[in-house]
Short mmCIF file of C-alpha atoms and ligand atoms in Angstrom, two decimals:
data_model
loop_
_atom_site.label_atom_id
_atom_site.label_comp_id
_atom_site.label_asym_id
_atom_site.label_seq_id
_atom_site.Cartn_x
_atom_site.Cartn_y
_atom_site.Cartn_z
CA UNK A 1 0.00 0.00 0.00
CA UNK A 2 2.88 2.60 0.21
CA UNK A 3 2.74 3.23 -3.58
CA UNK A 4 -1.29 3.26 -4.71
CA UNK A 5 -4.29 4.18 -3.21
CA UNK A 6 -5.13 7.37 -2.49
CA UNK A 7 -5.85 10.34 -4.81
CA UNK A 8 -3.30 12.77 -5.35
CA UNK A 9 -3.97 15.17 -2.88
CA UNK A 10 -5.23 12.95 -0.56
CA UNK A 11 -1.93 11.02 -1.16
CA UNK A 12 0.10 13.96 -0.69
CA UNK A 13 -1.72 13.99 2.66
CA UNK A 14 -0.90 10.21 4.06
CA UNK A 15 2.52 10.59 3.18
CA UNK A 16 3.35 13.64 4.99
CA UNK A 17 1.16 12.04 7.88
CA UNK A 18 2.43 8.77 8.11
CA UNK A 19 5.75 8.55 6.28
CA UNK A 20 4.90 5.57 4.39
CA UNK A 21 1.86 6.82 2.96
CA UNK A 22 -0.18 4.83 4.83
CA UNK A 23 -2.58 5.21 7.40
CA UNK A 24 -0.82 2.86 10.17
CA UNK A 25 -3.20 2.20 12.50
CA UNK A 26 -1.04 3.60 16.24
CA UNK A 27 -1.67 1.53 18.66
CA UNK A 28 -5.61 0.18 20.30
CA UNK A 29 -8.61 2.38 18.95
CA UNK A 30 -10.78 3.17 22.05
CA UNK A 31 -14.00 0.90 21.63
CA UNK A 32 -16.82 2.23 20.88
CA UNK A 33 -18.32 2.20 24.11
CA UNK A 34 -15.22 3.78 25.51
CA UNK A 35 -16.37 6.53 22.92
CA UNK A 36 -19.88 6.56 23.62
CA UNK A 37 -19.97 6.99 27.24
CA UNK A 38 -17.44 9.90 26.90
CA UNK A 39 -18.97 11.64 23.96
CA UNK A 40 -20.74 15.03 25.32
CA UNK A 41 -19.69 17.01 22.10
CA UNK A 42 -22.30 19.11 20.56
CA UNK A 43 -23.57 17.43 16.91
CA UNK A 44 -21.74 19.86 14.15
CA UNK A 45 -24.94 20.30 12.67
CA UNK A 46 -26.12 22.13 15.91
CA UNK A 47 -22.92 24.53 15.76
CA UNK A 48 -20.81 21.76 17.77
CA UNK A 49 -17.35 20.90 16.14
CA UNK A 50 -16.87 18.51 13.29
CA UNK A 51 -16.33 14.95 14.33
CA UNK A 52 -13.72 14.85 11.30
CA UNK A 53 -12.46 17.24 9.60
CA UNK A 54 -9.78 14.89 7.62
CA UNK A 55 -11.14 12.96 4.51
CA UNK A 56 -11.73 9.72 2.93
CA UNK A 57 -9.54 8.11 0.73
CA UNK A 58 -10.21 9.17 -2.83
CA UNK A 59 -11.58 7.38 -6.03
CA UNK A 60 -10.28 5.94 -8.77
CA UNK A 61 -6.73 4.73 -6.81
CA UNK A 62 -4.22 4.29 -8.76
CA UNK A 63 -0.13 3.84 -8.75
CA UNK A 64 1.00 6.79 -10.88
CA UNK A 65 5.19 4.63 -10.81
CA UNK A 66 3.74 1.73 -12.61
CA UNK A 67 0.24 2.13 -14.00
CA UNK A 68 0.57 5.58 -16.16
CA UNK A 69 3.35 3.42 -18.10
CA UNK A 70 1.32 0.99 -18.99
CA UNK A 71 -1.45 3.48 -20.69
CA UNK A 72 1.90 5.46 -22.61
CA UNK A 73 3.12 2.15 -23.62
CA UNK A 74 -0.05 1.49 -25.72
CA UNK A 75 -0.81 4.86 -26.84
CA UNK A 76 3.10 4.69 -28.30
CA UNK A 77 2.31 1.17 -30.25
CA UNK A 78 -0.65 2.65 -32.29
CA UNK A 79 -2.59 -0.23 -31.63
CA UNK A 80 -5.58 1.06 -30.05
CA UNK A 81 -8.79 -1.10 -30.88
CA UNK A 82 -8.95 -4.19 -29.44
CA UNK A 83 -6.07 -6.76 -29.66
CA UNK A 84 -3.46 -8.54 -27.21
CA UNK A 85 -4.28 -6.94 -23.91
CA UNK A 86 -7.66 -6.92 -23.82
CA UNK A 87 -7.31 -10.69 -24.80
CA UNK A 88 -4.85 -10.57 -21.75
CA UNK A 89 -7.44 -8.69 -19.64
CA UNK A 90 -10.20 -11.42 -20.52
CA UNK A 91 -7.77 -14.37 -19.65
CA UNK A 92 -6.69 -13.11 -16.07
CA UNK A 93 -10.17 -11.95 -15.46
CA UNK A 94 -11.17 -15.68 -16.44
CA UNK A 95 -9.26 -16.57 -13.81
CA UNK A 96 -10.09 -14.72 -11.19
CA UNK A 97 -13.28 -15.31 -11.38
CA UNK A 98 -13.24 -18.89 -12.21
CA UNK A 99 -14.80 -19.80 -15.50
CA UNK A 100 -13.65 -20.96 -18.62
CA UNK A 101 -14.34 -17.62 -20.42
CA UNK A 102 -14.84 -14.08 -20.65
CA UNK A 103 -15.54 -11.39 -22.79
CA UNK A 104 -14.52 -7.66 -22.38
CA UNK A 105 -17.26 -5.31 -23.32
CA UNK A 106 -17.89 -1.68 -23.53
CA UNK A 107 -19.48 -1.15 -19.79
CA UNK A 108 -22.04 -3.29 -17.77
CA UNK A 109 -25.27 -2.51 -19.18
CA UNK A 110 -23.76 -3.56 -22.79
CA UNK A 111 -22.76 -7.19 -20.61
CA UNK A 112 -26.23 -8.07 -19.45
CA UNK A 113 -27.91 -6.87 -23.12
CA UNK A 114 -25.17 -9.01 -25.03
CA UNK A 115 -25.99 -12.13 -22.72
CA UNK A 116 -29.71 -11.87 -22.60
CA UNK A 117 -29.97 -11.29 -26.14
CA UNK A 118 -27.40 -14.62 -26.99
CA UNK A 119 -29.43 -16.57 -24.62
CA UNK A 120 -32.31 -15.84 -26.80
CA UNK A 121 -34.68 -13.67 -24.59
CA UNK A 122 -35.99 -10.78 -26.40
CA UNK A 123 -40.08 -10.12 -27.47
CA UNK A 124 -42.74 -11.99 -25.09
CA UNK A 125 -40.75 -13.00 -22.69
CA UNK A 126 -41.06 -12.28 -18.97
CA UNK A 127 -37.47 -11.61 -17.04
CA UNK A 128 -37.75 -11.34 -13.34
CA UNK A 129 -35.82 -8.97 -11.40
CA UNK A 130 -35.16 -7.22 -7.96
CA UNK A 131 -36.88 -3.42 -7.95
CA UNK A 132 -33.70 -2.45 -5.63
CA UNK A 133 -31.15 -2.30 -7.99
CA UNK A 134 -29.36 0.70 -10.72
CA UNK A 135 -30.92 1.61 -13.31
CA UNK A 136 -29.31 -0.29 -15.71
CA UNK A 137 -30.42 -3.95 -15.01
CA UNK A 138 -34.19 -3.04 -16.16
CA UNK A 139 -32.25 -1.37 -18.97
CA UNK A 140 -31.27 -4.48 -20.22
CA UNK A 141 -34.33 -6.39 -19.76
CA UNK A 142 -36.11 -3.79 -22.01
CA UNK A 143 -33.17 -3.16 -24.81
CA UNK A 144 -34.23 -7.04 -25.59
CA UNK A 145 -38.11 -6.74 -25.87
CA UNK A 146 -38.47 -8.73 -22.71
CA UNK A 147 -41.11 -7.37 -19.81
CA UNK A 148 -39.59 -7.00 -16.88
CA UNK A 149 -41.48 -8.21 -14.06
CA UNK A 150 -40.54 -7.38 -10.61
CA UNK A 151 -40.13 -9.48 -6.88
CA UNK A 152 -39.98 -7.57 -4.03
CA UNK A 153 -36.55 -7.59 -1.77
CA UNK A 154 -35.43 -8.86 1.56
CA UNK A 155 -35.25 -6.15 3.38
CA UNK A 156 -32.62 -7.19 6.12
CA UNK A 157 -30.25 -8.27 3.13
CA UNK A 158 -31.20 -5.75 0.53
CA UNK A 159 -31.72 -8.75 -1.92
CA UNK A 160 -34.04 -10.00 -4.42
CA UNK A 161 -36.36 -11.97 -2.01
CA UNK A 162 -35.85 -15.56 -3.56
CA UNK A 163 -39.14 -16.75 -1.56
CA UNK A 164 -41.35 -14.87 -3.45
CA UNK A 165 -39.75 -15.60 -7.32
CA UNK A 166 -41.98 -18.63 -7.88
CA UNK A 167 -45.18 -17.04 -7.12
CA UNK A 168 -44.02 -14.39 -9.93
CA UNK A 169 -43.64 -17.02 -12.54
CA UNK A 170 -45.83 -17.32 -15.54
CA UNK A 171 -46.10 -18.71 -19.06
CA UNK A 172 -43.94 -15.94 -20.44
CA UNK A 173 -41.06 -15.94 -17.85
CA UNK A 174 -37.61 -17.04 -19.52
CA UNK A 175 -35.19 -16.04 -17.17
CA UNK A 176 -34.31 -14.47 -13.89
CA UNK A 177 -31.51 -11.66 -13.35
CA UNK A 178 -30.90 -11.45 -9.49
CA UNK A 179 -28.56 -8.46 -8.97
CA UNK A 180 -25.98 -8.80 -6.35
CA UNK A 181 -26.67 -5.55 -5.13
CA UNK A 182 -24.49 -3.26 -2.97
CA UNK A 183 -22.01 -6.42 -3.42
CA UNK A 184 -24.24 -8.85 -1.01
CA UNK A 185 -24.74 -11.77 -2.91
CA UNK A 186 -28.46 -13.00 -3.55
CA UNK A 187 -29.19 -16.15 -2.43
CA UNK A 188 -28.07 -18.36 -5.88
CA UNK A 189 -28.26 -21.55 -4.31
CA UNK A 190 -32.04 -20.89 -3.88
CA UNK A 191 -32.22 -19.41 -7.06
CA UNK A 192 -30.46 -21.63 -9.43
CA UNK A 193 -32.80 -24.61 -7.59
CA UNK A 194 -36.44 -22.25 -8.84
CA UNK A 195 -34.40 -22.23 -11.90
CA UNK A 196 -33.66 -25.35 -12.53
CA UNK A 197 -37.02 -26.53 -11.64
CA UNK A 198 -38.84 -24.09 -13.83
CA UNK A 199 -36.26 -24.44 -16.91
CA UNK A 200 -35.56 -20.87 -16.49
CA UNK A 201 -32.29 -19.14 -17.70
CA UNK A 202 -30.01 -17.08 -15.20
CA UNK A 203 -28.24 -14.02 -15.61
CA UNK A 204 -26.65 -12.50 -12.89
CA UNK A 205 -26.08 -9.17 -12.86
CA UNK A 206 -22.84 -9.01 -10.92
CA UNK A 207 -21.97 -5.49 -12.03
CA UNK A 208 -21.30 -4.47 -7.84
CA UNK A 209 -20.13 -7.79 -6.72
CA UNK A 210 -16.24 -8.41 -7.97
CA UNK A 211 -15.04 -11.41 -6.13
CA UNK A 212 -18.00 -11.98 -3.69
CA UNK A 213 -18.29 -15.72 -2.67
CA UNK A 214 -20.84 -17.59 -1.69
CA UNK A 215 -19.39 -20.83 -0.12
CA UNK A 216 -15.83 -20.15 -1.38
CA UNK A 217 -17.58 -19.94 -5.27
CA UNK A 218 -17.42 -16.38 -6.91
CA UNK A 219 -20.53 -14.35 -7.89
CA UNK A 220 -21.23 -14.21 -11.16
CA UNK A 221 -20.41 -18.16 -11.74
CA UNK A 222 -23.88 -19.69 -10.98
CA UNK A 223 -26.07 -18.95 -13.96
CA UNK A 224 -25.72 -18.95 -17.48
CA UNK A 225 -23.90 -16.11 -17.04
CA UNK A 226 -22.45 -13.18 -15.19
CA UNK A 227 -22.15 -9.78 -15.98
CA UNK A 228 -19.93 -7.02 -14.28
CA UNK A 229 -19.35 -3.32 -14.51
CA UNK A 230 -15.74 -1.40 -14.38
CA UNK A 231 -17.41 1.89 -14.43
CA UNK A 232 -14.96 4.83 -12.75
CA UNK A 233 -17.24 4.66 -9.41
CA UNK A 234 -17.10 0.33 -9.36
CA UNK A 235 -14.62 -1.49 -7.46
CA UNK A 236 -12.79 -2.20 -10.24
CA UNK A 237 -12.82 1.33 -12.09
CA UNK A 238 -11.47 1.35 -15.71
CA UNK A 239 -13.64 4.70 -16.59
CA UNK A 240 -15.93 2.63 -18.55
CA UNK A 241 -15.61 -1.25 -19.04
CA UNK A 242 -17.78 -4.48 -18.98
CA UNK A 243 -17.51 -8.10 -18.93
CA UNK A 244 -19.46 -11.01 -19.74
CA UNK A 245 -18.19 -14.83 -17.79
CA UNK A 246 -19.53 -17.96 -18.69
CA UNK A 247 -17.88 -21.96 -18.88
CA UNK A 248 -20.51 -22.03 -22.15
CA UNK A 249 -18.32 -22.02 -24.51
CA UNK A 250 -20.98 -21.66 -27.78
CA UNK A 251 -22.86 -18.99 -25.35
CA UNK A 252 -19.42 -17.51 -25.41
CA UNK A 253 -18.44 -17.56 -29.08
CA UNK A 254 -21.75 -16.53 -29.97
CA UNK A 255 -21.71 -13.25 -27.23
CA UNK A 256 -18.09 -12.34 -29.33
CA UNK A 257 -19.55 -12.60 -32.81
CA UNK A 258 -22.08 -10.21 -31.18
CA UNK A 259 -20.05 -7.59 -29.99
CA UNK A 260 -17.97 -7.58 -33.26
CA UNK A 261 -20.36 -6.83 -35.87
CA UNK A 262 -22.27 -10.31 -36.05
CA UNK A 263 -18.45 -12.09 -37.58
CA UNK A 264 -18.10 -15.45 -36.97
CA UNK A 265 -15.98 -16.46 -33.89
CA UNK A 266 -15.21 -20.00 -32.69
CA UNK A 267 -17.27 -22.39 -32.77
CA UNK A 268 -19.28 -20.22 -35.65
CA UNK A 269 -16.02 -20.16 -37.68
CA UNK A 270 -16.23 -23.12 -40.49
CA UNK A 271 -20.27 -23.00 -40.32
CA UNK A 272 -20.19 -20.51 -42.55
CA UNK A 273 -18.20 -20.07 -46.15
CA UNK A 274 -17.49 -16.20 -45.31
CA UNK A 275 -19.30 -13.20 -44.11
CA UNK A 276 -21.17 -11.83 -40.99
CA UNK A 277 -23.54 -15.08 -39.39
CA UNK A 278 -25.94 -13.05 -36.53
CA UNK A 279 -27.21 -9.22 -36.07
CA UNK A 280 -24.44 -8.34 -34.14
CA UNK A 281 -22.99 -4.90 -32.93
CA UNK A 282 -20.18 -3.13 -31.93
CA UNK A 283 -19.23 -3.62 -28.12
CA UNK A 284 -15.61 -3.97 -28.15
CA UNK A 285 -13.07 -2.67 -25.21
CA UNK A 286 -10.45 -0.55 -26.39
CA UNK A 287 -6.32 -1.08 -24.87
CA UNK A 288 -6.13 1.16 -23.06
CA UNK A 289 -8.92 0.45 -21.06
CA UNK A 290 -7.71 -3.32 -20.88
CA UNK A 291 -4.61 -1.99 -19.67
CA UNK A 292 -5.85 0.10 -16.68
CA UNK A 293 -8.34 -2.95 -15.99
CA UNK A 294 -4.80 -5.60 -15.29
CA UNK A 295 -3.59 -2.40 -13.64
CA UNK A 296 -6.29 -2.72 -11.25
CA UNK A 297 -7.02 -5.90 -11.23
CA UNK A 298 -4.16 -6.49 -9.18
CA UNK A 299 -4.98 -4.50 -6.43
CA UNK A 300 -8.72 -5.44 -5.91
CA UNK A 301 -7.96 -8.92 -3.99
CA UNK A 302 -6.32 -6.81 -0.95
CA UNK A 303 -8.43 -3.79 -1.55
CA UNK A 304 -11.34 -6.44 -1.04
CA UNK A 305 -9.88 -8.16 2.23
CA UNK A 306 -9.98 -4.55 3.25
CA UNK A 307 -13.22 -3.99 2.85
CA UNK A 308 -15.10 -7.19 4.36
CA UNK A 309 -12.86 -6.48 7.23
CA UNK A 310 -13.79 -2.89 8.13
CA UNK A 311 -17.22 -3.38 6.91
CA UNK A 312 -17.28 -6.30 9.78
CA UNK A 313 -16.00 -3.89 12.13
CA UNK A 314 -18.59 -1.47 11.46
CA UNK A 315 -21.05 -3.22 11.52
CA UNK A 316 -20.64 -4.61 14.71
CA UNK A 317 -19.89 -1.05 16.41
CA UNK A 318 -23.25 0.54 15.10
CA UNK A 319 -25.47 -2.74 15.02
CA UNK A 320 -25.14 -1.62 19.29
CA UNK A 321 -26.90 1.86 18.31
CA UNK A 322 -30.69 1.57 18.65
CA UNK A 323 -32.99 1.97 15.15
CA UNK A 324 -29.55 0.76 12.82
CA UNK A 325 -30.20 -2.13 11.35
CA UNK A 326 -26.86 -3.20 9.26
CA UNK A 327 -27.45 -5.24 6.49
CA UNK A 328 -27.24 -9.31 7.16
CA UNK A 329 -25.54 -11.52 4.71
CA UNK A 330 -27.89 -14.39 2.81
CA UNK A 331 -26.78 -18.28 3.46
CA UNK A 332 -23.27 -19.20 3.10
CA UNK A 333 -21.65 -15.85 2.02
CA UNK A 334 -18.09 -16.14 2.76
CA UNK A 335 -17.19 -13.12 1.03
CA UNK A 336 -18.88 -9.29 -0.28
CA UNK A 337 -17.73 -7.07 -2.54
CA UNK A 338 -19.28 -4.07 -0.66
CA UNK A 339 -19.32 -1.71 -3.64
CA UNK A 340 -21.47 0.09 -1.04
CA UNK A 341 -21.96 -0.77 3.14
CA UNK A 342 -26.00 -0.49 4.08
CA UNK A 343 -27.95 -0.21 6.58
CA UNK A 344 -31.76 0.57 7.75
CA UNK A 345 -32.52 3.86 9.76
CA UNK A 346 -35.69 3.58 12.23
CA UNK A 347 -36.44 7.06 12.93
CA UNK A 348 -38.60 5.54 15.96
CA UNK A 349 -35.28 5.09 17.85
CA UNK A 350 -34.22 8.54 16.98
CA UNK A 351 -37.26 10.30 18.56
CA UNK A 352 -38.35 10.78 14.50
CA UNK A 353 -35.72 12.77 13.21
CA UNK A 354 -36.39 12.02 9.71
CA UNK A 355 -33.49 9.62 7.38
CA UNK A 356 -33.44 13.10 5.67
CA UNK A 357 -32.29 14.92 8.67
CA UNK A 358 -30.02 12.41 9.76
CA UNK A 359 -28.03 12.65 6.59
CA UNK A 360 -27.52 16.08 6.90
CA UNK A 361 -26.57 16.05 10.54
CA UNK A 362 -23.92 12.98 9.37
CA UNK A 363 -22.48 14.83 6.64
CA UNK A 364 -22.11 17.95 8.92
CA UNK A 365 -19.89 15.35 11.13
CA UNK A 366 -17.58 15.20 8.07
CA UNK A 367 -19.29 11.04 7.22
CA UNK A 368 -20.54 11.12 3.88
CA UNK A 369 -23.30 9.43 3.35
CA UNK A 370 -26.56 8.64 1.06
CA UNK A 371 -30.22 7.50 1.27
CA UNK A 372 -29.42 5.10 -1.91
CA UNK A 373 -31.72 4.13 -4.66
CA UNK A 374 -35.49 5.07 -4.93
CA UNK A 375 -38.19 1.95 -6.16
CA UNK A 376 -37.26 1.57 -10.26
CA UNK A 377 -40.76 -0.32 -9.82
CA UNK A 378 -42.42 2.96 -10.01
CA UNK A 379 -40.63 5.18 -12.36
CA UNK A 380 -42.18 6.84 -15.89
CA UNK A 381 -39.83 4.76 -18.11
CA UNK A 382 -42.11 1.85 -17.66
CA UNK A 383 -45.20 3.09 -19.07
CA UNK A 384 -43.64 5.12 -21.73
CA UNK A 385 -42.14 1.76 -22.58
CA UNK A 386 -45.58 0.03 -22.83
CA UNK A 387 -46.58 2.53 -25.19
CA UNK A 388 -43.61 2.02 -27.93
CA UNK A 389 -44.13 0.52 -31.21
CA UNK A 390 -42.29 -2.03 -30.44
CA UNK A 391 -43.99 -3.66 -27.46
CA UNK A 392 -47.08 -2.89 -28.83
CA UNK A 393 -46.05 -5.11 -31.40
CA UNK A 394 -44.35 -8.43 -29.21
CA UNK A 395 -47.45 -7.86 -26.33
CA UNK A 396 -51.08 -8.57 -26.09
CA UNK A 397 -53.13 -5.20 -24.94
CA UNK A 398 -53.85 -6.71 -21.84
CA UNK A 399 -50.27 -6.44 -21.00
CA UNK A 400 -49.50 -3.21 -21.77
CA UNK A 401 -52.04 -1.90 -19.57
CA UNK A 402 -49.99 0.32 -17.42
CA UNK A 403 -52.31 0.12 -14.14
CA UNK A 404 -52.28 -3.57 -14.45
CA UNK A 405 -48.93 -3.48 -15.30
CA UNK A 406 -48.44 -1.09 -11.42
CA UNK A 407 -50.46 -4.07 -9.72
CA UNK A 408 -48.60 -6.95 -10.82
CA UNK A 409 -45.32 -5.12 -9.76
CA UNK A 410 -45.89 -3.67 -6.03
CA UNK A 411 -42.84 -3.77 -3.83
CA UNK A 412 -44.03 -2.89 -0.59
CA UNK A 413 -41.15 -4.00 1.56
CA UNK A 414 -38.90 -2.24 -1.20
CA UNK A 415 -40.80 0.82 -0.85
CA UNK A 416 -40.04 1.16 2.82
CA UNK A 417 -36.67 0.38 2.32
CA UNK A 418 -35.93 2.74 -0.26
CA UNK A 419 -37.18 5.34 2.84
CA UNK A 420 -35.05 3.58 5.58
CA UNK A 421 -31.60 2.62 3.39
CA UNK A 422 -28.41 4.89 4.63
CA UNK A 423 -25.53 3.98 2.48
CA UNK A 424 -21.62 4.66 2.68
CA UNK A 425 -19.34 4.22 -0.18
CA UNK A 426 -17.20 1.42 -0.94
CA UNK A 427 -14.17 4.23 -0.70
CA UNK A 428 -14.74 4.88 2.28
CA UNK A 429 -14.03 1.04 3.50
CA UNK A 430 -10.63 1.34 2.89
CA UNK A 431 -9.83 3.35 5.69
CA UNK A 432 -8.68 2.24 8.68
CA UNK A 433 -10.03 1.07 12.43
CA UNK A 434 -10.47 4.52 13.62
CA UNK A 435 -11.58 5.94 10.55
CA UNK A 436 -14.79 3.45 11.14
CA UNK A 437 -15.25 4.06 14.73
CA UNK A 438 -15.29 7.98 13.62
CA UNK A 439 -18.48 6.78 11.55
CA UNK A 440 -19.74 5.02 14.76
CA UNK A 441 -19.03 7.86 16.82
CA UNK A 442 -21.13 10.45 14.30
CA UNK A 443 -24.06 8.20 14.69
CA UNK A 444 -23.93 7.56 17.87
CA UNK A 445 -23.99 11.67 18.48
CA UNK A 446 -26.68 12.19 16.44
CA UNK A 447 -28.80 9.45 18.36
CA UNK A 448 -28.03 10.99 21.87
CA UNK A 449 -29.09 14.33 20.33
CA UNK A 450 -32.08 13.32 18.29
CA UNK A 451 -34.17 15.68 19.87
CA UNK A 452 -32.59 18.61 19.50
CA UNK A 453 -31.43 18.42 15.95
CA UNK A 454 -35.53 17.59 15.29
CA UNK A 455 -36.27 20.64 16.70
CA UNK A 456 -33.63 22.82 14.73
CA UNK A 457 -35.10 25.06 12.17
C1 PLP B 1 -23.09 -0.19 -12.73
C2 PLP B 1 -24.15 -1.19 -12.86
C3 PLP B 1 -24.59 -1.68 -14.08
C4 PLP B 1 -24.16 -1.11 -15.39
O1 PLP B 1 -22.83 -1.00 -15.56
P1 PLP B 1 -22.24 0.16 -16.52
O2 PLP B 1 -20.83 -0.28 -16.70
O3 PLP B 1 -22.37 1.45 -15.77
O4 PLP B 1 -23.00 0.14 -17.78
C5 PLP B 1 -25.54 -2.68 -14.08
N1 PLP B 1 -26.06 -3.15 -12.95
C6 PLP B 1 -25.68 -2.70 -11.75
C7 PLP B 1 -26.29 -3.29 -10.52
C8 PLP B 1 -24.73 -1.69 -11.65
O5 PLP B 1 -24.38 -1.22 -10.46
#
């Protein structure tokens, strides 16, 4: 860690403070309750002083010694469109991940359209999906012509609730994307078993969930395929970057042809005299992005350890704080990505200040902090999408009946999350020890002093 991580300025900043440019942890943090019991500051947001005035470690990381020369290097061969390292980049990431093959794409929503649409889903078909997720997944569902039909999350895990999938299943359905959301993986041993047992296809959209495990087995290896993201703000941040795994090796050849015009690749090679085989399109990763990708790639296994180790931490200091709820972990996950650490606020327990409130009054401690996503069961797109030609087209009337359409997809437990969620950024988890009990601290502050930050005008 002395060479990479923080941002420049921020890296000018550990160096000067800790030599090594790290933040060596000095010694025993006090525990929380130590902190708790001695804590009569006044809440910034009431005029107090700042909990912390330092900041968080800053996003992208990168090593400026060795990574910079590996973006000159390629912009000095010329050879900018795809070619050896993003073949490199696909191998390694192969491997990391454990299947037999991956594809480099453009970015994550281009992923999960490439491997729905070379899976076959597209017009009439039902896809199931988690409301709490980005944007992005439903994106995908509709770039194919498929409806997406919605299943209401766990709200303790901030999953896809896999107990209520089956009751969601109808003539239509073809597949099911869970979303590992936040980096908590969804339950795929329950899922692949409604799967297998309704002869449905599975594509997981892993696109926050680098390297999470359940029982020792990587996200993103259970389906028919996987999908992630290496979007600037991901774990894994190329600027913009995708990738599709799978051990299906036609699935595969057929998701390359795809993102290179519709030519034949593999498998497809020989079945054809000559010429383009499919309706493909143009997906492919550039170098230099497959260059900064094995830059980071290497640094993601420790940056991970980091973060399932302070989100652990954290969790178990403010879990102690009445009305937060930290997020639990599904059956046999041995491993998160934590692209983001959540948890529930109960205003009850913090004589109902509102989660609006307490944001503000957290930020003013110098914690940043979010309410996360709002219900994407519930937005305009949908019915402007049952309106297009197109689905007017692949869908019976009946269908496309947008009230109808509201009723089939209610969320309710989602809804009330999407009020309660407070979420921190994956950044933010690669602090150290003291850097989380700050965060515990903040809360804990605002929870003595409920009352009086209520009552502030
Ligand atoms: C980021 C993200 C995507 C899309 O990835 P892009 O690379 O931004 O296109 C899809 N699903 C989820 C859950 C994401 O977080």
């Amino acid at each position: 860690m002395s060479k990479i991580n923080y941002s420049r300025r921020e890296f000018v900043k550990q160096n000067s403070l800790a030599g090594l440019g790290t933040l060596v942890t000095m010694g025993v943090a006090p525990t929380l309750f130590a902190n708790r019991a001695t804590d009569t500051s006044i809440p910034a947001i009431l005029g107090g002083q700042k909990l912390r005035t330092k900041g968080w470690p800053g996003w992208p990381m990168w090593n400026p010694a060795t990574d910079e020369e590996q973006v000159i290097t390629v912009l000095r061969s010329g050879v900018w469109s795809r070619a050896g390292r993003v073949t490199e980049f696909e191998k390694k990431w192969a491997e990391v991940i454990g299947t037999k093959r991956c594809l480099a794409v453009v970015n994550g929503t281009n992923a999960l359209i490439a491997a729905l649409v070379q899976l076959g889903i597209g017009g009439g078909d039902e896809v199931i999906v988690p409301p709490y997720t980005f944007i992005a997944s439903v994106v995908a569902i509709l770039q194919t012509g498929a409806m997406p039909i919605f299943v209401d999350t766990d709200p303790e895990t901030f999953q896809i609730d896999h107990d209520k999938i089956e009751a969601k299943i109808t003539p239509r359905t073809r597949a099911i994307m869970p979303v590992h959301i936040l980096g908590l993986p969804a339950d795929m041993t329950k899922i692949m078993a409604i799967a297998r047992k309704h002869n449905l296809l599975v594509v997981e959209d892993a696109c926050q969930a680098w390297l999470a495990e359940i029982d020792h087995k990587k996200v993103g290896t259970f389906g028919n395929a996987g999908c992630f993201s290496f979007q600037n703000s991901k774990n894994m941040p190329i600027g913009e970057g995708g990738a599709i795994v799978s051990d299906d090796e036609a699935f595969m050849d057929r998701c390359y042809s795809y993102h290179n015009y519709g030519n034949p690749y593999g498998a497809m090679v020989g079945k054809v005299d000559s010429g383009t085989v499919i309706a493909g399109t143009k997906l492919r990763m550039t170098e230099y992005q497959a260059a900064i990708g094995l830059a980071q790639m290497k640094r993601l296994e420790v940056q991970t350890t980091k973060r399932n180790d302070n989100a652990a931490y954290l969790k178990s200091q403010i879990k102690q704080i009445p009305g937060i709820l930290p997020y639990k972990f599904n059956q046999k996950v041995t491993r998160a990505a934590f692209h983001l650490f959540p948890f529930r606020y109960k205003k009850e327990e913090f004589k109902g200040l509102t989660r609006a409130e307490f944001l503000k009054a957290l930020q003013a401690e110098g914690i940043p902090c979010s309410g996360g996503y709002t219900a994407l069961n519930k937005m305009p797109y949908l019915e402007n999408v049952l309106k297009t030609k197109n689905y007017k087209l692949m869908y019976p009337s009946e269908m496309l009946d947008y009230t109808k359409y509201m009723e089939g997809n209610q969320c309710p437990e989602n809804d009330q999350l999407c009020q309660e969620a407070v979420w921190f950024d994956q950044n933010m988890l690669l602090a150290e020890k003291p850097d989380m009990d700050d965060i515990s601290t903040a809360i804990e502050r605002i929870h003595k002093n409920a009352d009086k930050i209520r009552n502030l005008k």
